[in-house]
Coordinates of C-alpha atoms in Angstrom, one line a residue:
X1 CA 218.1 237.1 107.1
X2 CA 221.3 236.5 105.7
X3 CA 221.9 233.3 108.3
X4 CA 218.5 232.2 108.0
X5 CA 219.0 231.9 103.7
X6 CA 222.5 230.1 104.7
X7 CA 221.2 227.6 107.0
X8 CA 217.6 227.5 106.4
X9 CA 217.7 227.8 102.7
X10 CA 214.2 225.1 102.6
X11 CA 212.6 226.8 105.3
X12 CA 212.9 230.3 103.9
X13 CA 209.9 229.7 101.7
X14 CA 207.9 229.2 104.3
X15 CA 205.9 231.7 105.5
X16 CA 204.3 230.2 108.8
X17 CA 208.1 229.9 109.7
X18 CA 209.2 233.6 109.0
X19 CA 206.1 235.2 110.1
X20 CA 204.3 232.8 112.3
X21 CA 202.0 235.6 113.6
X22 CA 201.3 237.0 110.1
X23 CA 197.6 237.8 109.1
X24 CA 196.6 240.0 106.0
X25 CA 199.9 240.6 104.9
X26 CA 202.0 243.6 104.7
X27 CA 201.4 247.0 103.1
X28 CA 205.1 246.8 102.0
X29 CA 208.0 244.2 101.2
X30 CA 211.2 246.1 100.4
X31 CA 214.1 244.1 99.8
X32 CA 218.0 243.1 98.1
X33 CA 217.3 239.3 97.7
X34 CA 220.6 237.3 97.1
X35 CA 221.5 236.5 93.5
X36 CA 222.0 232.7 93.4
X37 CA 221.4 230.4 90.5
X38 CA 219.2 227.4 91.8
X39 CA 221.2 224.7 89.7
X40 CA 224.3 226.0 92.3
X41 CA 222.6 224.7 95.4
X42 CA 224.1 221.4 96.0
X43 CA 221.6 218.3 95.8
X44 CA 218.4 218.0 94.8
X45 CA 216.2 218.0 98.0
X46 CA 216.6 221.8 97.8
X47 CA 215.7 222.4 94.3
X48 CA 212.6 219.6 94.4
X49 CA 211.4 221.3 98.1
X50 CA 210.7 224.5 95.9
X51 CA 209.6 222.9 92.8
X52 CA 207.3 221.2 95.1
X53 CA 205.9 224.3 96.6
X54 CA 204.7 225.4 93.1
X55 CA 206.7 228.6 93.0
X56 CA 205.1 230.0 89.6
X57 CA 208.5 231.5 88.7
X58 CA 210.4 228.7 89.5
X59 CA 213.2 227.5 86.6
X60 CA 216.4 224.9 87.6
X61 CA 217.9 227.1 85.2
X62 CA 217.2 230.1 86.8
X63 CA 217.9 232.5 89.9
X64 CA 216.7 232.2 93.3
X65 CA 215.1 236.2 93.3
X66 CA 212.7 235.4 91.6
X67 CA 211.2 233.0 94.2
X68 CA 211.9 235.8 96.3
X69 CA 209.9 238.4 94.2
X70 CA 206.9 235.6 94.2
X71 CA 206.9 235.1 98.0
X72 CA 207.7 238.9 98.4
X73 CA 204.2 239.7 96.8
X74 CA 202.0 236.9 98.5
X75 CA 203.4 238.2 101.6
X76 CA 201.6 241.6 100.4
X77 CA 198.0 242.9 101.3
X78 CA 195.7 243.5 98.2
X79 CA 196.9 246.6 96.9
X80 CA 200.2 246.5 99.3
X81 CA 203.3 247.6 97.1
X82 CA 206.9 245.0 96.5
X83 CA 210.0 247.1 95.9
X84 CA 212.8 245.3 95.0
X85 CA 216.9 245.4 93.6
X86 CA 217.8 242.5 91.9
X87 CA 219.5 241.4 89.0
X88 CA 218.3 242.6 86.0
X89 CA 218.5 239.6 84.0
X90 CA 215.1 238.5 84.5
X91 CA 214.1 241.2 81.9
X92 CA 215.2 239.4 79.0
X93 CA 216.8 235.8 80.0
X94 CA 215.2 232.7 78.3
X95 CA 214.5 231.6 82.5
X96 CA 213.0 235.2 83.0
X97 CA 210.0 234.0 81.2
X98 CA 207.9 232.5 84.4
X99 CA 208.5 235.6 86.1
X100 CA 207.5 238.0 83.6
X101 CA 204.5 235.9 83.1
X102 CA 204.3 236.1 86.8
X103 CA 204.3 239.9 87.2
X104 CA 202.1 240.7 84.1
X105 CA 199.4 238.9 85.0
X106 CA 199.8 238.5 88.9
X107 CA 200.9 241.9 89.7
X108 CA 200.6 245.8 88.5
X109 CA 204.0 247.0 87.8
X110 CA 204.6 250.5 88.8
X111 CA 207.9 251.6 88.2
X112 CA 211.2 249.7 86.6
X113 CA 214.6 251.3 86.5
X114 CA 217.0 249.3 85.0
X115 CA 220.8 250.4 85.3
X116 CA 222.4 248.7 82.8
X117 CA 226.3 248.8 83.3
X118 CA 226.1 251.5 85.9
X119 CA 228.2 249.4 89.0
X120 CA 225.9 250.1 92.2
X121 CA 227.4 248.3 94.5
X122 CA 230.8 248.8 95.3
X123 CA 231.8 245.3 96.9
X124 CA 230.2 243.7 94.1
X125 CA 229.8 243.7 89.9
X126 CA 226.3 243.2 89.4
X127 CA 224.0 244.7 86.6
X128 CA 220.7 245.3 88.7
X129 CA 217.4 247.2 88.1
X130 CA 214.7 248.6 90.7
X131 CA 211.2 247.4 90.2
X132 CA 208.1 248.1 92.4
X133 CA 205.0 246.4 91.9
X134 CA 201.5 246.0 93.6
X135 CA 199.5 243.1 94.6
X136 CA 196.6 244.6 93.1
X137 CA 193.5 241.7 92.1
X138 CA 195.8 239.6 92.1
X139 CA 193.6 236.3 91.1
X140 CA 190.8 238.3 89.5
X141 CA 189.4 237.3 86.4
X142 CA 189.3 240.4 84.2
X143 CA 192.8 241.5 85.9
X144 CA 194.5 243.4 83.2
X145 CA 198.0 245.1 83.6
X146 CA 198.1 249.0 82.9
X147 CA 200.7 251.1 81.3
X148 CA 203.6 251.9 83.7
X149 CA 206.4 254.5 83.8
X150 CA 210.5 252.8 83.2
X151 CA 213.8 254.6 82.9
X152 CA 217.1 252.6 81.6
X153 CA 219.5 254.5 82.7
X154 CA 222.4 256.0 80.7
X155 CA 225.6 257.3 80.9
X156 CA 224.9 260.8 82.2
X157 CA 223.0 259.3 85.2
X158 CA 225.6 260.3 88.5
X159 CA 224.9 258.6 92.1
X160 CA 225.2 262.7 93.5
X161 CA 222.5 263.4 91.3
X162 CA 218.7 262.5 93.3
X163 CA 217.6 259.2 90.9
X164 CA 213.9 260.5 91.1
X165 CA 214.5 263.5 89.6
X166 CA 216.3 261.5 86.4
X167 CA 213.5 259.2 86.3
X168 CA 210.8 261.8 86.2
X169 CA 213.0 263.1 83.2
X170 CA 213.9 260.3 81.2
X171 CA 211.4 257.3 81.8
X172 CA 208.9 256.0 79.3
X173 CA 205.9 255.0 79.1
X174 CA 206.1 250.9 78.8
X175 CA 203.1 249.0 77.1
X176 CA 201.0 246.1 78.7
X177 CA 203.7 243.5 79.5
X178 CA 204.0 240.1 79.2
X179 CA 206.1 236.9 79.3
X180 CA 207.7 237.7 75.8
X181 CA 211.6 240.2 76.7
X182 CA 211.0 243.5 78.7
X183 CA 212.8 246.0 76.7
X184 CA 212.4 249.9 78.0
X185 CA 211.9 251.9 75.1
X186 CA 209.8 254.8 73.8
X187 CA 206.9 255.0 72.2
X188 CA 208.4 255.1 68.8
X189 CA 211.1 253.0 69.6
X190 CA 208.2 250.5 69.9
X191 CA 206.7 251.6 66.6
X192 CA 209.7 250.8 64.9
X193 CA 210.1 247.3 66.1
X194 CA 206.4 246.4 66.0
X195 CA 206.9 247.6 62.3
X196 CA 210.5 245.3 61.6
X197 CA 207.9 242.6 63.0
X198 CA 204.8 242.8 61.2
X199 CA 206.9 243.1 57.8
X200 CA 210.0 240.6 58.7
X201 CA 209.9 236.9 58.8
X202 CA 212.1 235.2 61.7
X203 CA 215.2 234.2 60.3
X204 CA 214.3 230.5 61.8
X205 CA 211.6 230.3 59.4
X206 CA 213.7 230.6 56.3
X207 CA 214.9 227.8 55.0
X208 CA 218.3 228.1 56.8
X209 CA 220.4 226.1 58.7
X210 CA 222.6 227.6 61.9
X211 CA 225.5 226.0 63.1
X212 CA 228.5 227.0 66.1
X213 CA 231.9 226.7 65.4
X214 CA 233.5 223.4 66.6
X215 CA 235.5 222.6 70.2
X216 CA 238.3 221.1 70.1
X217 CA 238.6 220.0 73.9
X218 CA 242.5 221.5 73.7
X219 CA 243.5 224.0 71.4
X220 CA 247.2 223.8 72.0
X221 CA 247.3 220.7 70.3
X222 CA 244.8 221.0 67.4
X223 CA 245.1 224.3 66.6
X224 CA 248.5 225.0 64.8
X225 CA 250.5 227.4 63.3
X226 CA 251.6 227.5 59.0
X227 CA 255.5 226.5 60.1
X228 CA 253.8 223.6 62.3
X229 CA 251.5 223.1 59.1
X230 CA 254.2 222.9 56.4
X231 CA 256.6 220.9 59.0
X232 CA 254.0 218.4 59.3
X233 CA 253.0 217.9 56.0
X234 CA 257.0 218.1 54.7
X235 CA 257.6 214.9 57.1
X236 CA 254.1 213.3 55.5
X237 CA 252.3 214.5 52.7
X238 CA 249.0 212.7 53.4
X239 CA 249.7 215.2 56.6
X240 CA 247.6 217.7 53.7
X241 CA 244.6 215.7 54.0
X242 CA 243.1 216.3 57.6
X243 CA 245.0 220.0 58.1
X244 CA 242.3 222.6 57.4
X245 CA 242.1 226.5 57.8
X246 CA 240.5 227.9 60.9
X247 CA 239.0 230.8 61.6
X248 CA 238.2 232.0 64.9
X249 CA 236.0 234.9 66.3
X250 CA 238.3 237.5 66.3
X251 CA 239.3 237.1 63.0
X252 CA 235.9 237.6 61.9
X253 CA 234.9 241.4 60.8
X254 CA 232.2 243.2 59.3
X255 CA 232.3 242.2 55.3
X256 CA 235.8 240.5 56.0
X257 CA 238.1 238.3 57.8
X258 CA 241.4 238.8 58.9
X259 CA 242.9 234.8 58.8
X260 CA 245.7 234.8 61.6
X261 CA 247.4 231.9 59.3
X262 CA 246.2 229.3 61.8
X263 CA 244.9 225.5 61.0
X264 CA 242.9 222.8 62.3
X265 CA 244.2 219.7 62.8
X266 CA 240.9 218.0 61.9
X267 CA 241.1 214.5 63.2
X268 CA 237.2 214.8 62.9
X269 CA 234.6 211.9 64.3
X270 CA 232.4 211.4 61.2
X271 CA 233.6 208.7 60.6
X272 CA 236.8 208.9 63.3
X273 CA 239.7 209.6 61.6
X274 CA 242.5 206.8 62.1
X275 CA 245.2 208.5 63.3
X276 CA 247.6 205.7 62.3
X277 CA 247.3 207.0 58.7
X278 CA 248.7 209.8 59.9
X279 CA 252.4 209.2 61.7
X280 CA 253.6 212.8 61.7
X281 CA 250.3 214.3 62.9
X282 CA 250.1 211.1 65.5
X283 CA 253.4 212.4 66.6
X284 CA 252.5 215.8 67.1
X285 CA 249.6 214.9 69.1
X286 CA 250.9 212.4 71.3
X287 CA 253.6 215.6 72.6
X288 CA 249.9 216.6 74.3
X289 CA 248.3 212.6 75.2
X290 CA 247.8 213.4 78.6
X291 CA 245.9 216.5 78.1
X292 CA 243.9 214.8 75.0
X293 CA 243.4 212.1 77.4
X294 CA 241.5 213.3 80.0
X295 CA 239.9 215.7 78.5
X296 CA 235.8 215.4 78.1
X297 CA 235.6 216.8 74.5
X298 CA 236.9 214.3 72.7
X299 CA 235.6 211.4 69.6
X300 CA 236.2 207.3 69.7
X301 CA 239.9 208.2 70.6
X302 CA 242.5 210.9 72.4
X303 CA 243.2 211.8 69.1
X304 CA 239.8 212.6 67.2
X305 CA 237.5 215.8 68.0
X306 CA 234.1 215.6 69.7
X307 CA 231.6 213.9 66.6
X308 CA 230.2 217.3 64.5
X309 CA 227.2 215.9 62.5
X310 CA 227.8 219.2 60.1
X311 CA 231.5 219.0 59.8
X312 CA 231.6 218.8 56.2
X313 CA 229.2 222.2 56.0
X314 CA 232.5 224.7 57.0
X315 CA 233.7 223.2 53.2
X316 CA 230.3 225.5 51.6
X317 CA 230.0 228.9 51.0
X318 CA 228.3 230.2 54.3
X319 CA 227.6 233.4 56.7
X320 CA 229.8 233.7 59.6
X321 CA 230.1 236.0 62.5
X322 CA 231.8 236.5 65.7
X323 CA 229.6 235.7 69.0
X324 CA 230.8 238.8 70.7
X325 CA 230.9 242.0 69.4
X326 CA 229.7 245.3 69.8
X327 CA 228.2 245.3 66.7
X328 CA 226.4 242.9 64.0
X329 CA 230.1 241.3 62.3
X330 CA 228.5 239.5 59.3
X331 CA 230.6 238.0 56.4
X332 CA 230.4 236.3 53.5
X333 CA 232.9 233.1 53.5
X334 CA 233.7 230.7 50.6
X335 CA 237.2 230.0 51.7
X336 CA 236.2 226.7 53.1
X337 CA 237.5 227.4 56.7
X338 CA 236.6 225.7 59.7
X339 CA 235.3 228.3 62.4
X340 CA 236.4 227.8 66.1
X341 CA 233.5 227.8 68.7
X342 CA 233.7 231.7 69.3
X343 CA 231.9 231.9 65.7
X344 CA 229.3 230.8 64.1
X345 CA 228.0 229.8 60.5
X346 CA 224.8 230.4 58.8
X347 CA 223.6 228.1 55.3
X348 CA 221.3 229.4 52.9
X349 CA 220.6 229.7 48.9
X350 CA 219.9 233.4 49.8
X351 CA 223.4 234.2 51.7
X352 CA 224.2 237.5 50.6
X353 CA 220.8 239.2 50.7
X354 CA 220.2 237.7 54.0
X355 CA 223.9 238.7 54.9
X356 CA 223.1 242.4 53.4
X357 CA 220.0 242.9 55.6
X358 CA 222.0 241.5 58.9
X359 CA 224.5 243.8 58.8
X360 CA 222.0 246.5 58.6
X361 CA 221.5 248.9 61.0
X362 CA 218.3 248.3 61.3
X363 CA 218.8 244.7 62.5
X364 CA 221.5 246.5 64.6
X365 CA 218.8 248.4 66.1
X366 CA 216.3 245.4 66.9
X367 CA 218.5 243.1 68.2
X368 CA 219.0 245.1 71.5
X369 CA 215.2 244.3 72.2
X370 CA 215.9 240.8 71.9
X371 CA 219.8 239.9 73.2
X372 CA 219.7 239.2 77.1
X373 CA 222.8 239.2 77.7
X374 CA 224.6 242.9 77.2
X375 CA 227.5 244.2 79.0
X376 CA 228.8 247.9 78.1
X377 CA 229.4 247.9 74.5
X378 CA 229.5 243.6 73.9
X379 CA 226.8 241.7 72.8
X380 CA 226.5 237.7 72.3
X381 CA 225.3 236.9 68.7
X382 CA 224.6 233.7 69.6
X383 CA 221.9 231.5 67.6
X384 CA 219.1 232.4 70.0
X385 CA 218.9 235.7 69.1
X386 CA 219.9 235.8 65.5
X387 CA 217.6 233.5 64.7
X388 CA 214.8 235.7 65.5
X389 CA 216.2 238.4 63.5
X390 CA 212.9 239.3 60.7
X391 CA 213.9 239.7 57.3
X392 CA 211.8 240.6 54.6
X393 CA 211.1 237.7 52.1
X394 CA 210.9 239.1 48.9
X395 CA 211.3 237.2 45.2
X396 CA 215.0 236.8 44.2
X397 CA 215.2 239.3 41.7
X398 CA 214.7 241.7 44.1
X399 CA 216.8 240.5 46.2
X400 CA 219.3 240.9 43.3
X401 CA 220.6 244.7 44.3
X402 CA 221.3 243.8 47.6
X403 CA 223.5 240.8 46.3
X404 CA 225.2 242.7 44.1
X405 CA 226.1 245.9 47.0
X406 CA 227.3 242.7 48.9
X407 CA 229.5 241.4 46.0
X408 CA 231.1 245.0 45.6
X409 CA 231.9 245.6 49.2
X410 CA 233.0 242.2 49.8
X411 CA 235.8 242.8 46.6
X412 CA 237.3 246.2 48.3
X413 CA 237.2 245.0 51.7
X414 CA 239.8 242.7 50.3
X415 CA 241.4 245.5 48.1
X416 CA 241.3 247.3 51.5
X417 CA 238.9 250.2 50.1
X418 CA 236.7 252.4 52.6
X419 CA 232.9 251.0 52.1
X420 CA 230.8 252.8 53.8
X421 CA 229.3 254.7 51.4
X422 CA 228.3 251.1 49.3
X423 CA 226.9 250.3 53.2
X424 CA 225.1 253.4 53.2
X425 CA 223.8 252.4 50.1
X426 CA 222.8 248.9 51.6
X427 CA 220.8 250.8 54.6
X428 CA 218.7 252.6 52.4
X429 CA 217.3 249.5 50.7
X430 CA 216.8 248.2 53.9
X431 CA 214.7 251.2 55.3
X432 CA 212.6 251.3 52.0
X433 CA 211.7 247.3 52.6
X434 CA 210.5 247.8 56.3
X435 CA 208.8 251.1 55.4
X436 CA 210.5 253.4 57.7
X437 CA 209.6 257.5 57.7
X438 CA 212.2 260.0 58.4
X439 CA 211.2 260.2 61.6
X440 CA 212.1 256.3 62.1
X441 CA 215.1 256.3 60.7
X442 CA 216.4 258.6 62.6
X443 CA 215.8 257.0 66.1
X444 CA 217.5 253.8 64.2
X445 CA 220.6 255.7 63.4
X446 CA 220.8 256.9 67.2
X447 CA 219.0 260.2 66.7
X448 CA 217.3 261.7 69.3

């Protein structure tokens, strides 16, 4: 039906005008639907024709297989069985919801098989998973979900090897489901996070404030170098004033930062800088007016950033972190930087506890059950999904040993001392505060 999703894209939906003849539905519906976002389908008649039809999984922000899922299982008889490949973004995406709502209460899941990285189809990179599900009382009022089997699959899955065989080996049992992220983990993996929750409290209910790094619009021109720096300020001293240090992501490490002895030209919005005041910056910048010009991130004039509300909170002491990274990159910063939009910055009166408990690898371990977006080794800290991060609240004087592990590895860091053992040290605090056995730990530190 390639053509008839091309031309007929409206139509599709419509089951009187695929299956005219159609009467008690199928037993089966197999299917690879294509992977389209909706908000890429030019105009709105489109989009408002399937809003209109009251697709339950329907999201403008989301993708067009999950309309196909929906129609794919009222297309079913009552017990008749959906098997599908698609993306496997639905599983944890913030548009995902509807249709995990959809198939945990609408449908009996029977098998998922999510393949992470593993490339399936060779004319294409897509990260996909299999799921097959049954229209089973569908509509009933005591309809309740059962346990079903899932397998993610890892790295010493091989397409010569028969996939059924690996999934009799390796799935898991996967609780009752529902709209909240579809993680595939055992039954102490589960344990473990159920216990992180019940003794945690969301890092967005702490009395915290999270911010992104700022855009520029045009780094060429904002973004300069110390020679630039010292040139600009040797021609005008009050050059000093609006010339701060930047930090961007990849300067940003675990317990340190590496400053690439870059600076912001920070011709902020709040209220807009006049550039007037500031001839040999003025000059500088107008070498790049045309690009500053047209370009949409940009304050009252060419010459100012985009407005920041929080532009004066890079000046405090603050957590900051990378957005990508294969691993939680949490520092402690006081050097008043200014942190490109690749990073982000965290205010609280509790910094380095909360800092000590984020780069813990137990918060390393639950954040894979609630990041959506993973590919290989990379994940995207982005405010989302740290905010959700539970932390223990505990008085401040016990919060006083983490602080000062923080303090000592933050000093050799800079000395350039090994700390692991002082982060050691760090993760067994944090396993005594959420209460984890032996047992526990061990699947947190990647055990088996």
């Amino acid at each position: 039906y390639a053509n008839l999703f091309k031309h007929e894209a409206v139509a599709f939906f419509e089951p009187r005008y695929f299956f005219p003849q159609l009467s008690g539905g199928f037993d089966i519906v197999i299917g690879n639907p294509p992977y389209v976002q909706i908000q890429k389908f030019s105009g709105q008649a489109i989009q408002t024709e399937w809003q209109n039809q009251h697709f339950e999984t329907f999201q403008k922000t989301g993708d067009i297989y999950a309309l196909f899922i929906e129609k794919g299982v009222s297309l079913l008889k009552p017990n008749g069985l959906l098997a599908f490949i698609t993306s496997n973004k639905w599983m944890r995406a913030g548009y995902g919801k509807s249709l995990r709502h959809f198939l945990a209460t609408k449908t009996q899941p029977l098998k998922l098989i999510d393949f992470g990285d593993s490339q399936l189809f060779e004319s294409a990179t897509t990260y996909t998973n299999i799921l097959i599900t049954q229209h089973s009382c569908v509509g009933a009022k005591n309809f309740s979900p059962l346990h079903f089997n899932a397998c993610a699959i890892q790295d010493d899955f091989s397409l010569e090897n028969p996939l059924a065989d690996y999934f009799a080996t390796n799935s898991q049992i996967m609780p009752k489901m529902s709209e909240d992220v579809w993680v595939i983990s055992s039954g102490i993996e589960q344990q473990i996070q159920n216990k992180i929750d019940a003794i945690g409290t969301p890092l967005k209910d702490w009395e915290v404030n999270i911010y992104r790094g700022i855009l520029t619009g045009f780094n060429e021109a904002f973004i300069i170098d110390t020679e630039t720096k010292e040139r600009l300020c040797n021609e005008d001293q009050k050059s000093a004033e609006i010339i701060k240090p930047i930090l961007r992501g990849r300067d940003i490490k675990r317990y340190a930062t590496e400053w690439a002895g870059l600076w912001l030209i920070n011709s902020h919005n709040n209220p807009p800088v006049k550039i007037d005041d500031y001839p040999a910056i003025k000059k500088h910048l107008d070498t790049f007016y045309p690009q500053l010009e047209k370009r949409g991130d940009k304050g009252s004039t060419p010459y100012n950033l985009r407005n920041c509300a929080y532009i004066k909170e890079f000046e405090k002491d603050k957590i900051i972190w990378l957005e990508m990274s294969p691993t939680s990159n949490f520092t402690f910063d006081d050097s008043k930087a200014v942190l490109l939009n690749t990073a982000y910055i965290l205010m609280s009166k509790s910094a380095k506890y909360l800092l000590s408990i984020l780069n813990s690898k137990v918060i390393d371990f639950y954040f894979m059950s609630v990041a959506t977006e993973v590919r290989g080794a990379t994940r995207r800290y982005i405010k989302q999904y740290v905010e959700q991060m539970p932390i223990p609240k505990i008085p401040a004087d016990q919060q006083q040993p983490f602080i000062t592990l923080v303090d000592k590895i933050l000093a050799d860091k800079k000395a350039g001392n090994d700390t692991s053992a002082l982060e050691r040290e760090i993760d067994v605090l944090v396993y005594g505060l959420y209460g984890l056995s032996d047992e526990e730990i061990l699947i947190v530190e990647g055990g088996k």
